[in-house]
PDB file of C-alpha atoms in Angstrom:
ATOM      1  CA  MET N 829      24.352  27.588  -6.121  1.00 49.00           C
ATOM      2  CA  ARG N 830      26.871  29.449  -8.278  1.00 56.00           C
ATOM      3  CA  GLY N 831      26.783  26.695 -10.879  1.00 57.00           C
ATOM      4  CA  ASP N 832      30.266  25.385 -10.129  1.00 68.00           C
ATOM      5  CA  GLY N 833      29.373  22.024  -8.658  1.00 76.00           C
ATOM      6  CA  LEU N 834      26.867  19.897  -6.858  1.00 80.00           C
ATOM      7  CA  ASN N 835      25.001  21.497  -3.995  1.00 85.00           C
ATOM      8  CA  VAL N 836      24.835  18.659  -1.440  1.00 87.00           C
ATOM      9  CA  ALA N 837      22.317  20.424   0.811  1.00 88.00           C
ATOM     10  CA  LEU N 838      19.929  20.905  -2.118  1.00 86.00           C
ATOM     11  CA  LEU N 839      20.387  17.291  -3.182  1.00 85.00           C
ATOM     12  CA  LEU N 840      19.617  16.005   0.330  1.00 86.00           C
ATOM     13  CA  ALA N 841      16.540  18.232   0.559  1.00 87.00           C
ATOM     14  CA  GLY N 842      15.331  16.801  -2.759  1.00 87.00           C
ATOM     15  CA  VAL N 843      15.812  13.229  -1.578  1.00 82.00           C
ATOM     16  CA  VAL N 844      13.913  13.940   1.634  1.00 79.00           C
ATOM     17  CA  LEU N 845      11.029  15.499  -0.278  1.00 82.00           C
ATOM     18  CA  ALA N 846      10.932  12.831  -2.971  1.00 86.00           C
ATOM     19  CA  VAL N 847      11.465   9.694  -0.888  1.00 82.00           C
ATOM     20  CA  VAL N 848      11.292  10.122   2.866  1.00 80.00           C
ATOM     21  CA  VAL N 849       8.207  12.339   3.132  1.00 80.00           C
ATOM     22  CA  PRO N 850       5.940  10.130   0.904  1.00 81.00           C
ATOM     23  CA  MET N 851       7.060   6.972   2.744  1.00 81.00           C
ATOM     24  CA  PHE N 852       6.312   8.596   6.088  1.00 77.00           C
ATOM     25  CA  LEU N 853       2.875   9.783   4.955  1.00 79.00           C
ATOM     26  CA  ILE N 854       1.887   6.380   3.564  1.00 80.00           C
ATOM     27  CA  ASN N 855       3.073   4.513   6.647  1.00 76.00           C
ATOM     28  CA  HIS N 856       1.373   7.035   8.925  1.00 71.00           C
ATOM     29  CA  GLY N 857      -1.880   6.581   7.001  1.00 70.00           C
ATOM     30  CA  VAL N 858      -1.707   2.816   7.352  1.00 66.00           C
ATOM     31  CA  ARG N 859      -1.031   3.035  11.080  1.00 64.00           C
ATOM     32  CA  ARG N 860      -3.888   5.497  11.526  1.00 64.00           C
ATOM     33  CA  ALA N 861      -6.289   3.310   9.552  1.00 60.00           C
ATOM     34  CA  ALA N 862      -5.225   0.212  11.460  1.00 57.00           C
ATOM     35  CA  GLY N 863      -5.582   2.054  14.746  1.00 57.00           C
ATOM     36  CA  ASP N 864      -9.230   2.931  14.135  1.00 56.00           C
ATOM     37  CA  GLY N 865     -10.286  -0.457  15.445  1.00 66.00           C
ATOM     38  CA  PRO N 866     -10.286  -3.938  14.056  1.00 76.00           C
ATOM     39  CA  MET N 867     -10.177  -4.292  10.294  1.00 75.00           C
ATOM     40  CA  ASN N 868     -11.461  -7.377   8.561  1.00 84.00           C
ATOM     41  CA  LEU N 869      -9.904  -8.304   5.245  1.00 81.00           C
ATOM     42  CA  GLU N 870     -11.525 -10.690   2.821  1.00 88.00           C
ATOM     43  CA  VAL N 871      -9.603 -11.858  -0.235  1.00 86.00           C
ATOM     44  CA  SER N 872     -11.315 -14.107  -2.736  1.00 90.00           C
ATOM     45  CA  ASP N 873     -11.195 -14.982  -6.414  1.00 89.00           C
ATOM     46  CA  ASP N 874     -13.687 -12.156  -6.929  1.00 92.00           C
ATOM     47  CA  GLY N 875     -11.659  -9.392  -5.261  1.00 93.00           C
ATOM     48  CA  VAL N 876     -10.831  -7.689  -1.979  1.00 91.00           C
ATOM     49  CA  ALA N 877     -13.171  -6.417   0.741  1.00 92.00           C
ATOM     50  CA  CYS N 878     -12.102  -4.398   3.779  1.00 86.00           C
ATOM     51  CA  SER N 879     -14.396  -3.558   6.646  1.00 88.00           C
ATOM     52  CA  THR N 880     -14.149  -1.733   9.954  1.00 82.00           C
ATOM     53  CA  LEU N 881     -16.773  -0.857  12.511  1.00 83.00           C
ATOM     54  CA  GLU N 882     -17.623   2.251  10.452  1.00 83.00           C
ATOM     55  CA  SER N 883     -17.440   1.092   6.829  1.00 86.00           C
ATOM     56  CA  ARG N 884     -17.113  -1.706   4.280  1.00 91.00           C
ATOM     57  CA  HIS N 885     -15.495  -1.417   0.869  1.00 90.00           C
ATOM     58  CA  ALA N 886     -15.333  -4.146  -1.755  1.00 94.00           C
ATOM     59  CA  TYR N 887     -13.363  -4.105  -5.009  1.00 95.00           C
ATOM     60  CA  ALA N 888     -13.204  -6.567  -7.897  1.00 96.00           C
ATOM     61  CA  TRP N 889      -9.703  -7.557  -9.028  1.00 95.00           C
ATOM     62  CA  ASN N 890     -10.144  -5.707 -12.326  1.00 94.00           C
ATOM     63  CA  ALA N 891     -10.484  -2.437 -10.366  1.00 95.00           C
ATOM     64  CA  PHE N 892      -6.817  -2.619  -9.349  1.00 95.00           C
ATOM     65  CA  THR N 893      -3.990  -1.413 -11.562  1.00 94.00           C
ATOM     66  CA  HIS N 894      -1.175  -2.811  -9.406  1.00 95.00           C
ATOM     67  CA  VAL N 895      -0.206  -4.144  -5.997  1.00 96.00           C
ATOM     68  CA  ASP N 896       2.874  -2.773  -4.222  1.00 94.00           C
ATOM     69  CA  HIS N 897       4.369  -5.097  -1.598  1.00 94.00           C
ATOM     70  CA  LEU N 898       6.034  -2.654   0.792  1.00 93.00           C
ATOM     71  CA  ALA N 899       7.427  -3.084   4.282  1.00 89.00           C
ATOM     72  CA  GLY N 900       4.481  -3.581   6.624  1.00 90.00           C
ATOM     73  CA  GLN N 901       1.765  -3.158   4.014  1.00 92.00           C
ATOM     74  CA  LEU N 902       0.251  -4.040   0.690  1.00 93.00           C
ATOM     75  CA  VAL N 903      -0.881  -1.072  -1.378  1.00 93.00           C
ATOM     76  CA  LEU N 904      -3.457  -1.880  -4.040  1.00 94.00           C
ATOM     77  CA  GLY N 905      -3.625   0.869  -6.669  1.00 94.00           C
ATOM     78  CA  LEU N 906      -7.014   1.857  -8.054  1.00 92.00           C
ATOM     79  CA  GLY N 907      -5.764   4.477 -10.535  1.00 84.00           C
ATOM     80  CA  GLY N 908      -6.304   8.194 -10.357  1.00 86.00           C
ATOM     81  CA  GLY N 909      -4.123   8.393  -7.254  1.00 86.00           C
ATOM     82  CA  ARG N 910      -6.504   6.236  -5.202  1.00 90.00           C
ATOM     83  CA  PHE N 911      -5.394   3.117  -3.391  1.00 89.00           C
ATOM     84  CA  VAL N 912      -6.319   0.594  -0.718  1.00 87.00           C
ATOM     85  CA  GLN N 913      -3.780   0.048   2.066  1.00 87.00           C
ATOM     86  CA  ILE N 914      -3.643  -3.306   3.775  1.00 86.00           C
ATOM     87  CA  PRO N 915      -1.424  -3.557   6.867  1.00 85.00           C
ATOM     88  CA  THR N 916       0.421  -6.878   6.889  1.00 88.00           C
ATOM     89  CA  ARG N 917       1.075  -6.865  10.629  1.00 85.00           C
ATOM     90  CA  GLY N 918      -1.599  -9.512  11.287  1.00 82.00           C
ATOM     91  CA  LEU N 919      -0.916 -11.617   8.174  1.00 86.00           C
ATOM     92  CA  SER N 920       1.407 -14.584   7.895  1.00 91.00           C
ATOM     93  CA  PRO N 921       3.952 -14.727   5.054  1.00 92.00           C
ATOM     94  CA  GLN N 922       1.812 -17.443   3.453  1.00 93.00           C
ATOM     95  CA  GLN N 923      -1.275 -15.212   3.535  1.00 90.00           C
ATOM     96  CA  ILE N 924       0.658 -12.320   1.987  1.00 92.00           C
ATOM     97  CA  HIS N 925       1.968 -14.658  -0.709  1.00 93.00           C
ATOM     98  CA  GLN N 926      -1.569 -15.891  -1.357  1.00 91.00           C
ATOM     99  CA  VAL N 927      -2.877 -12.328  -1.838  1.00 91.00           C
ATOM    100  CA  LEU N 928      -0.026 -11.519  -4.240  1.00 94.00           C
ATOM    101  CA  THR N 929      -0.463 -14.782  -6.151  1.00 93.00           C
ATOM    102  CA  THR N 930      -4.211 -14.282  -6.469  1.00 93.00           C
ATOM    103  CA  ALA N 931      -3.695 -10.698  -7.679  1.00 94.00           C
ATOM    104  CA  ALA N 932      -1.160 -11.819 -10.289  1.00 94.00           C
ATOM    105  CA  ALA N 933      -3.462 -14.628 -11.464  1.00 94.00           C
ATOM    106  CA  ARG N 934      -6.194 -12.022 -11.995  1.00 93.00           C
ATOM    107  CA  GLY N 935      -3.926  -9.844 -14.151  1.00 93.00           C
ATOM    108  CA  VAL N 936      -2.898  -7.301 -11.526  1.00 94.00           C
ATOM    109  CA  ALA N 937       0.743  -6.200 -11.731  1.00 94.00           C
ATOM    110  CA  VAL N 938       2.634  -7.091  -8.535  1.00 95.00           C
ATOM    111  CA  ARG N 939       5.546  -4.837  -7.611  1.00 92.00           C
ATOM    112  CA  ARG N 940       7.901  -5.441  -4.718  1.00 85.00           C
ATOM    113  CA  GLY N 941       9.307  -2.391  -2.976  1.00 72.00           C
TER     114      GLY N 941
END
C-alpha cells in the first residue's frame, strides 16, 4: 500500500470480486431456477421457449446477442444485462451441440467459457 510493490492481498480480493463472486451468483441463480420444479425447454428454428409451472417465455433467435457455453449451463444474452439461463444437467452433449449449432446458424455469437 506504500507504492513499493504489488499488494498480494489486494490483488486476491480483486480476483475474488471480479471472477469468483459473479460465477457463484450465476450458478446459484441457475440452480435456484432449476429447483423451482420441472422446466421444459423448446428449441426450434424460430427460437427458444422455456416454461415452468408458473411461467412461459419465448424468444426469437434475433433477440439474442450471444450464447455463452459455461460449465453446467448455457447463458443466452438478450442485451441490456438480461439473459436466459438454461441448465445443461438434463441435456445430452448432442442436444447442447444442436442448440449451439442452431444459434450460430441464426447469427447468434457462440462463446465457450
